[in-house]
Amino acid sequence: MNPALPSAEAVAVRGDRILGVGSLDELTRWGDHRVDDTFRDHVLTPGFVEAHSHVMSGGTWEHVYVGFFDRRDPTGRVWPGCKSIDEVVTRLREADAAMTDPDQIMICWGLDPIYLTGERLVGRHLDAVSERRQIFILHASGHLATVNSAVIRHDNITADNPTPGIQLDEYGQPNGELQEPAAMSLASGQRMLREGYASELAKWNYAYEARNAGHTLVTDLGTSSVDEQGVANWSAVTSHPDYPTRVMVAGSVFATALPPEDIARRVVQLRDNPPNDKLRFGIIKLIIDGSIQGFTARLTWPYYFNPPAGHAENGLWLMPPDQVPDIVEIFHRAGLTVHCHCNGDQAAEVFISAVEQALERHPRWDHRHTVQHCQLTTPSQYARMAALGMHANIFSNHIFYWGDQHAAFTVGPERAARMDACATAERLGVEFSFHSDTPVTPLGHLHVAWCAVNRLTATNQVLGPEERISVDSAMRAATIGAARQIKLDHEIGSIQAGKLADFAVLEDDPYEVDPTALKDIGVWGTVVGGRHFPAGTG
């Protein structure tokens, strides 16, 4: 990713940093050295940088997976997907039979009813497993949950509760679907999940997933608290010499009880004085809307194409739009970079306008405020983003995992063809990266790059061929593009003298394989700060 030297024979490392790049003969002139040819049959790229993921990815494997697609856990075990409501119920029954305490809550994850043909899975299907044991299923998007009647009774979730997002059945009673954090937090299972995200095991599993996919930095975007205890927990883990990745932790108004002004001061302090070299701070996460496949994202007219019966015309605001400018301004004035979740184009409009207002009041160079997800961001919005110096982090994995469903159900064929528009961002001059949003989709930039380059859906349909990008553009998005969004491009994102010795070690060259084979490239592991971390099970 260094345009002055796009490829080379060897790299020299001294300590944890890159001493030089070039031919072996050139590098030996640095003086005393040892030639390490461990990777003579491999390809080194800059370590992949994930600018949008969540530590909960490491914690979810303590619970029951009921997703549609097969999924590999941090130990390497592949969990088969559940292709129907019957298969979901069967897996739940197996889990129920294995639980010895009848009062223990069963927590599951990965479900998305949009994949399952026929009726929508709701609470009564879970009652077929147990009406006594509480069952809580987190959807794949993380924006919805489905619970059984035991949860509804235990947590007193009623039809007259004013909390938005409680879905009702034809009799006007809660049907078990809870949309977005306010409604989901009514359930004990959601609170238990959040406690698990902070565990030491979750943090280690998160790092193992990163290492196995070639990532040398992952961003925990808004999951963790930046209060003293939250930072201490992260510091204890990342300071261990065997911890195999770097972590950027974003401050968030959703992850702590601190007011925005205190969060800003705290993150600035941590940015300027990081606890250790593997733990970084300096960015803020905001969330404006929900999930497109959950029909809770905020879209402009004509809204949703073919939503399930009972869904509202549009999605939910997770922050009141009129409050967004003031909150953005607080973090902007503090010198921080704001990363804002905007799945729908209506949500993106609110954030872009808030950034524009903040810049008018407090001009600031090189802020790099970033629209996260950018699923329906329009060409006119990208043009405004370019003019304002904003970045885009695009959810390209959606093309494969939900592309068919977006065309058939959520937004229709025309808008689906321009979703996750990397080519438009590139053409209009917006710096961009892409992401997995793990655990929403599996962590791994080779798969995300494959999606951005090929735009193939799960049924092998090309969705919006005009939005395909080159392999080189995808590799830049996976490395230096993501590093720039979190303002660490002076240290990571390319292989050049002075930067940290962080590499992805691949079995094949992404520039040499057929573009359709990008996702199939094997990963030997990583090098982080000059130390080898081979992929494995722990």
XYZ file of C-alpha atoms in Angstrom:
538
model
C 0.000 0.000 0.000
C 3.039 2.222 -0.416
C 2.640 3.634 -3.953
C 6.352 4.415 -4.125
C 7.146 0.721 -3.599
C 4.068 -1.432 -4.259
C 5.917 -4.749 -3.853
C 9.272 -6.000 -2.657
C 11.301 -9.108 -1.935
C 11.909 -8.610 1.773
C 11.182 -6.476 4.813
C 13.621 -5.692 7.619
C 12.284 -5.488 11.166
C 14.015 -4.054 14.211
C 12.137 -4.493 17.448
C 8.459 -3.908 16.724
C 8.938 -1.627 13.714
C 9.824 -1.827 10.054
C 13.415 -0.853 9.400
C 13.223 -1.024 5.630
C 11.631 -2.634 2.575
C 13.358 -3.743 -0.615
C 15.590 -6.478 -1.947
C 17.483 -8.744 0.422
C 20.744 -7.252 -0.822
C 19.558 -3.712 -0.077
C 18.362 -4.551 3.399
C 21.537 -6.351 4.494
C 23.313 -2.996 4.272
C 21.629 -1.971 7.519
C 24.301 -3.980 9.315
C 24.197 -7.055 11.535
C 21.136 -9.119 10.767
C 19.510 -12.534 10.705
C 17.590 -13.727 7.654
C 14.216 -15.233 8.637
C 12.763 -17.112 5.670
C 9.723 -18.506 7.501
C 7.451 -16.864 4.953
C 9.460 -17.545 1.803
C 6.468 -19.403 0.303
C 3.862 -16.935 1.561
C 2.734 -13.407 0.766
C 2.951 -10.565 3.268
C 0.439 -7.742 3.036
C -0.166 -4.976 5.538
C -2.102 -6.414 8.446
C -5.814 -6.088 7.797
C -7.445 -3.264 9.740
C -11.072 -3.727 10.793
C -12.606 -0.319 11.543
C -16.056 -1.657 12.484
C -16.509 -4.773 14.581
C -17.587 -5.687 18.103
C -15.955 -7.567 20.960
C -19.273 -9.326 21.529
C -18.227 -11.502 18.585
C -15.907 -13.277 20.998
C -18.605 -13.652 23.631
C -21.418 -14.951 21.463
C -19.861 -18.409 21.221
C -20.793 -19.051 24.838
C -24.358 -19.248 23.538
C -26.375 -21.221 20.975
C -25.833 -20.351 17.301
C -29.019 -20.422 15.195
C -27.922 -18.440 12.128
C -28.785 -19.382 8.553
C -25.217 -19.731 7.240
C -22.584 -22.180 8.450
C -20.215 -20.367 10.818
C -16.724 -21.108 12.146
C -16.038 -20.399 15.822
C -12.655 -19.262 17.257
C -11.596 -22.891 17.812
C -12.119 -23.722 14.143
C -15.309 -25.732 14.627
C -17.937 -25.122 11.944
C -21.511 -24.796 13.201
C -24.089 -25.744 10.539
C -26.668 -23.105 9.706
C -30.367 -23.526 10.471
C -32.245 -23.380 7.160
C -35.820 -23.413 8.457
C -37.932 -22.666 11.504
C -38.035 -26.403 12.202
C -34.224 -26.571 12.236
C -34.051 -23.594 14.605
C -36.546 -25.263 16.942
C -34.633 -28.558 16.768
C -31.376 -26.862 17.778
C -33.121 -25.099 20.640
C -34.577 -28.396 21.852
C -31.114 -29.958 21.799
C -29.748 -27.044 23.815
C -32.671 -27.226 26.241
C -32.090 -30.930 26.825
C -28.423 -30.264 27.619
C -29.214 -27.641 30.276
C -29.515 -29.059 33.792
C -30.907 -25.968 35.541
C -34.532 -25.391 34.469
C -34.304 -21.753 35.570
C -31.249 -20.922 33.462
C -31.982 -18.542 30.585
C -31.214 -19.934 27.138
C -29.447 -17.288 25.063
C -29.087 -17.788 21.321
C -27.810 -15.643 18.469
C -27.538 -15.307 14.694
C -31.220 -15.623 13.768
C -32.647 -13.656 10.875
C -36.285 -14.429 10.010
C -35.880 -12.820 6.581
C -34.039 -15.970 5.407
C -36.751 -18.360 6.553
C -39.552 -18.815 4.041
C -43.172 -18.908 5.089
C -44.337 -17.448 8.375
C -42.119 -15.240 10.514
C -40.512 -16.906 13.533
C -41.953 -15.339 16.696
C -42.389 -16.171 20.368
C -44.943 -18.961 19.953
C -42.393 -20.995 17.984
C -40.032 -20.759 20.958
C -42.831 -21.825 23.296
C -42.805 -25.154 21.446
C -39.355 -25.661 23.004
C -40.257 -24.466 26.490
C -42.887 -22.286 28.099
C -41.034 -22.362 31.423
C -37.416 -21.661 30.490
C -36.735 -18.138 29.266
C -35.447 -18.179 25.675
C -33.805 -15.076 24.210
C -32.559 -15.024 20.597
C -30.440 -12.121 19.361
C -30.926 -11.562 15.635
C -27.940 -11.535 13.291
C -28.160 -7.761 12.901
C -27.950 -7.200 16.648
C -30.894 -4.819 16.293
C -33.733 -7.219 17.103
C -34.478 -10.108 19.420
C -37.128 -12.807 19.617
C -38.236 -14.132 23.020
C -40.719 -16.695 24.304
C -43.692 -16.186 26.589
C -41.586 -17.007 29.662
C -39.504 -13.881 28.989
C -42.606 -11.794 28.366
C -44.037 -12.893 31.714
C -40.813 -12.674 33.711
C -39.896 -9.200 32.460
C -43.471 -7.909 32.386
C -43.392 -6.908 28.719
C -46.934 -5.735 28.047
C -48.881 -4.245 25.166
C -49.376 -0.970 27.019
C -45.649 -0.476 27.632
C -44.764 2.813 25.855
C -41.301 1.580 24.839
C -41.037 1.638 21.013
C -40.218 -1.633 19.263
C -42.516 -4.098 21.075
C -44.233 -5.942 18.229
C -47.819 -7.105 18.719
C -49.776 -10.054 17.344
C -53.229 -10.013 15.756
C -54.767 -9.950 19.237
C -52.834 -6.860 20.275
C -50.425 -8.728 22.567
C -46.595 -8.890 22.413
C -45.626 -11.530 19.857
C -42.071 -11.964 21.134
C -40.233 -9.729 18.656
C -38.368 -6.818 20.251
C -36.954 -4.224 17.885
C -33.929 -2.077 18.766
C -32.131 -1.513 22.094
C -34.902 0.160 24.078
C -37.294 -2.772 23.615
C -34.581 -5.438 23.717
C -33.262 -4.110 27.029
C -36.582 -4.966 28.662
C -35.483 -8.612 28.516
C -33.094 -10.115 31.063
C -31.309 -12.000 28.277
C -30.141 -8.774 26.662
C -28.668 -7.572 29.924
C -26.895 -10.910 30.404
C -25.447 -10.683 26.907
C -24.020 -7.235 27.609
C -22.358 -8.505 30.776
C -20.745 -11.280 28.751
C -19.283 -8.807 26.253
C -17.019 -7.437 28.991
C -15.559 -10.832 29.895
C -11.915 -11.741 29.501
C -12.875 -14.795 27.429
C -14.795 -12.627 24.955
C -11.749 -10.413 24.464
C -9.441 -13.361 23.831
C -11.853 -15.052 21.413
C -12.229 -11.744 19.569
C -8.462 -11.613 19.119
C -8.280 -15.233 17.970
C -10.902 -14.513 15.316
C -8.836 -11.525 14.199
C -5.578 -13.467 14.023
C -7.154 -16.334 12.097
C -8.428 -13.873 9.469
C -5.209 -11.845 9.101
C -6.308 -8.824 11.121
C -3.668 -7.017 13.156
C -6.061 -4.349 14.449
C -9.762 -4.593 15.197
C -12.037 -1.776 16.286
C -14.537 -2.434 19.041
C -16.981 0.156 17.779
C -19.144 1.250 20.657
C -19.578 -2.014 22.562
C -17.279 -1.293 25.508
C -17.456 1.364 28.173
C -14.529 3.776 28.420
C -15.018 4.245 32.155
C -12.178 3.244 34.478
C -13.297 -0.363 34.861
C -13.935 -0.850 31.148
C -10.499 0.462 30.214
C -8.828 -1.533 32.987
C -10.426 -4.725 31.653
C -9.137 -4.040 28.154
C -5.702 -3.017 29.404
C -5.267 -6.210 31.407
C -5.906 -8.368 28.350
C -4.080 -6.399 25.650
C -0.968 -5.968 27.801
C -0.468 -9.746 27.779
C 2.418 -10.519 25.389
C 0.443 -13.358 23.786
C -2.561 -11.196 22.894
C -2.421 -11.438 19.093
C -3.972 -8.194 17.839
C -4.249 -4.477 18.469
C -7.589 -2.987 19.486
C -9.106 0.442 18.926
C -11.909 1.036 21.441
C -14.505 3.648 20.497
C -16.238 5.760 23.087
C -20.030 5.636 22.910
C -23.001 7.280 24.566
C -24.738 3.895 24.324
C -22.086 1.955 26.286
C -21.740 4.128 29.378
C -23.774 6.315 31.707
C -21.285 9.166 31.319
C -22.601 12.334 29.615
C -21.120 13.196 26.178
C -18.851 15.922 27.560
C -17.277 13.495 30.037
C -16.915 10.811 27.366
C -15.116 13.325 25.148
C -12.665 14.310 27.889
C -12.065 10.683 28.775
C -11.382 9.581 25.187
C -9.031 12.515 24.531
C -7.072 11.597 27.657
C -6.859 7.946 26.588
C -5.956 8.854 23.010
C -3.045 10.970 24.193
C -1.963 8.481 26.881
C -2.860 4.950 25.723
C -2.533 2.235 28.389
C -0.290 0.125 26.144
C 0.779 -0.169 22.524
C -1.963 -2.655 21.621
C -4.827 -0.584 23.035
C -5.829 2.654 21.336
C -8.535 5.301 21.608
C -9.588 8.450 19.758
C -12.897 7.803 18.021
C -16.570 8.029 18.981
C -19.481 5.810 17.927
C -23.002 7.146 17.415
C -26.050 5.173 16.211
C -28.904 6.943 14.432
C -31.054 4.181 12.953
C -31.593 0.441 12.891
C -31.201 -2.453 10.463
C -32.429 -2.603 6.865
C -33.066 -6.359 6.927
C -34.866 -5.855 10.236
C -36.942 -3.066 8.640
C -35.842 -0.645 11.382
C -33.404 1.540 9.407
C -34.559 5.026 8.426
C -35.093 5.301 4.661
C -36.240 8.160 2.486
C -39.370 7.714 0.379
C -40.470 5.227 -0.984
C -39.325 3.510 2.234
C -39.593 -0.303 2.340
C -40.439 -2.403 -0.703
C -42.140 -5.525 0.675
C -42.070 -5.520 4.500
C -43.689 -8.177 6.692
C -47.253 -7.595 7.789
C -47.490 -5.302 10.762
C -44.277 -3.389 10.195
C -44.403 0.391 10.163
C -43.867 2.337 6.944
C -40.379 3.381 8.063
C -37.819 2.372 10.673
C -36.886 3.677 14.108
C -34.748 6.599 15.210
C -32.228 5.445 17.822
C -31.291 9.065 18.479
C -33.755 11.931 18.061
C -32.622 13.653 14.835
C -32.796 17.105 16.395
C -30.275 16.051 19.070
C -27.662 14.722 16.650
C -26.096 18.117 15.727
C -25.463 19.039 19.357
C -23.910 15.662 20.192
C -21.729 15.677 17.068
C -20.562 19.187 17.917
C -19.428 18.136 21.406
C -17.114 15.458 20.032
C -16.070 17.526 17.014
C -14.942 20.421 19.217
C -12.995 17.981 21.387
C -10.902 16.994 18.356
C -12.286 13.474 18.094
C -13.437 11.558 15.019
C -17.121 10.623 15.007
C -18.170 7.319 13.424
C -21.936 7.213 12.985
C -24.074 4.167 12.187
C -26.295 5.147 9.245
C -27.817 2.200 7.386
C -30.580 4.185 5.719
C -30.167 7.255 3.525
C -32.452 9.308 5.770
C -30.138 8.582 8.695
C -27.081 9.451 6.601
C -28.660 12.788 5.713
C -29.072 13.652 9.395
C -25.434 12.869 10.200
C -23.957 14.583 7.142
C -25.965 17.706 7.940
C -24.805 17.571 11.563
C -21.163 17.409 10.468
C -21.732 20.280 8.054
C -23.223 22.366 10.862
C -20.351 21.525 13.223
C -17.805 22.552 10.591
C -19.606 25.829 9.945
C -19.460 26.675 13.645
C -16.031 25.215 14.372
C -13.876 24.771 11.241
C -11.410 21.908 11.609
C -9.012 20.319 9.181
C -8.701 16.574 8.745
C -11.516 15.515 11.056
C -12.290 12.298 9.102
C -15.837 11.959 10.490
C -17.146 8.704 9.044
C -20.522 7.413 7.914
C -20.670 3.791 9.054
C -22.462 1.172 6.928
C -23.416 3.576 4.095
C -25.812 1.002 2.738
C -28.127 3.364 0.898
C -26.000 6.508 0.843
C -26.849 8.303 -2.411
C -24.477 9.828 -4.980
C -25.509 13.323 -3.903
C -24.730 12.427 -0.293
C -21.338 11.026 -1.276
C -20.616 14.273 -3.125
C -21.410 16.252 0.022
C -19.253 13.917 2.093
C -16.323 14.495 -0.250
C -16.751 18.257 -0.011
C -16.847 18.049 3.788
C -13.830 15.741 4.109
C -15.887 12.848 5.445
C -15.065 9.150 5.070
C -17.247 6.098 4.387
C -17.021 2.645 5.962
C -19.145 0.454 3.715
C -20.857 -2.799 4.733
C -19.944 -4.741 1.579
C -20.633 -8.129 3.173
C -24.344 -7.331 2.890
C -24.142 -7.985 -0.852
C -23.537 -11.683 -0.228
C -25.433 -12.244 3.007
C -28.568 -10.174 2.313
C -28.366 -9.037 -1.313
C -31.117 -11.374 -2.513
C -33.360 -10.369 0.387
C -32.742 -6.667 -0.180
C -33.842 -6.991 -3.804
C -36.904 -9.093 -2.966
C -38.101 -7.617 0.311
C -36.394 -4.601 1.860
C -35.673 -1.991 -0.814
C -36.417 -3.620 -4.186
C -34.167 -4.328 -7.180
C -33.236 -0.755 -8.169
C -32.044 0.425 -4.774
C -30.486 -2.954 -3.961
C -28.289 -2.625 -7.056
C -26.724 0.559 -5.678
C -26.360 -0.572 -2.070
C -22.907 -0.521 -0.479
C -21.671 1.610 -3.345
C -17.873 1.455 -3.153
C -17.433 2.486 -6.794
C -19.597 5.582 -6.332
C -17.645 6.585 -3.224
C -14.377 6.119 -5.100
C -15.580 7.973 -8.184
C -16.768 10.962 -6.145
C -13.577 11.206 -4.104
C -14.694 9.825 -0.738
C -12.017 7.875 1.123
C -13.513 4.549 2.156
C -12.975 1.246 3.864
C -15.316 -1.689 4.419
C -16.169 -3.943 7.324
C -17.668 -7.159 8.665
C -19.492 -5.705 11.700
C -18.786 -9.031 13.397
C -20.696 -10.824 14.887
C -23.264 -9.623 12.322
C -21.118 -11.305 9.651
C -17.868 -13.243 10.168
C -14.681 -11.249 10.669
C -12.431 -11.426 7.618
C -11.420 -8.783 5.085
C -10.682 -11.287 2.332
C -14.392 -12.125 2.218
C -15.422 -8.471 2.437
C -12.989 -7.634 -0.374
C -14.442 -10.478 -2.452
C -17.904 -8.959 -1.957
C -16.782 -5.470 -2.997
C -14.903 -6.753 -6.054
C -17.489 -9.272 -7.313
C -20.824 -8.213 -5.734
C -22.164 -11.769 -5.832
C -25.164 -12.701 -3.699
C -25.691 -16.013 -1.919
C -27.543 -17.268 -5.010
C -24.632 -16.226 -7.258
C -26.391 -13.199 -8.758
C -24.362 -10.074 -9.560
C -26.007 -7.216 -7.683
C -25.162 -3.860 -9.231
C -22.149 -4.660 -11.425
C -21.406 -0.950 -11.889
C -20.500 -0.734 -8.190
C -17.714 -3.333 -8.400
C -14.209 -2.115 -7.565
C -10.721 -3.357 -8.433
C -8.705 -5.722 -6.280
C -6.233 -2.919 -5.597
C -9.001 -0.612 -4.371
C -10.319 -3.397 -2.154
C -6.890 -4.095 -0.674
C -6.458 -0.403 0.074
C -9.850 -0.344 1.787
C -8.818 -3.345 3.901
C -5.577 -1.752 5.066
C -4.568 1.889 4.687
C -8.142 3.079 4.082
C -9.329 1.658 7.393
C -6.193 2.887 9.166
C -6.883 6.421 7.970
C -10.435 6.347 9.346
C -9.155 5.682 12.855
C -6.213 8.083 12.414
C -3.519 5.456 12.772
C -2.243 5.532 9.193
C 1.063 7.002 10.424
C 1.660 3.707 12.257
C -0.185 0.938 10.399
C -1.897 0.184 7.076
C 1.117 -0.105 4.773
C 4.506 -1.808 4.765
C 7.057 0.978 4.904
C 9.960 2.119 7.035
C 9.043 3.478 10.435
C 5.655 1.819 10.741
C 4.748 -1.014 13.068
C 5.752 -4.458 11.816
C 2.172 -5.688 11.423
C 1.498 -8.087 8.537
C -1.128 -10.493 7.290
C 0.539 -13.713 6.146
C -1.363 -15.193 3.199
C -1.079 -18.434 1.250
C -1.644 -16.690 -2.104
C -1.250 -13.224 -3.608
C -4.593 -11.359 -3.813
C -3.313 -9.613 -6.936
C -2.509 -12.881 -8.689
C -5.513 -15.115 -7.974
C -8.755 -14.880 -9.897
C -10.850 -12.134 -8.225
C -13.615 -14.665 -7.599
C -11.164 -16.631 -5.422
C -10.243 -13.793 -3.044
C -12.361 -15.184 -0.224
C -10.705 -18.588 -0.549
C -7.132 -17.413 0.073
C -5.690 -19.200 3.078
C -4.386 -17.240 6.059
C -1.240 -18.519 7.793
C -1.734 -15.995 10.569
C -0.273 -12.595 11.385
C 2.821 -10.751 12.482
C 2.128 -8.117 15.140
C 4.968 -5.879 16.235
C 7.429 -8.295 14.657
C 6.092 -11.328 16.508
C 4.616 -14.303 14.649
C 1.066 -15.361 15.537
C 0.083 -18.455 13.519
C -3.614 -19.134 13.062
C -4.976 -21.788 15.367
C -7.588 -22.678 17.927
C -6.431 -20.576 20.873
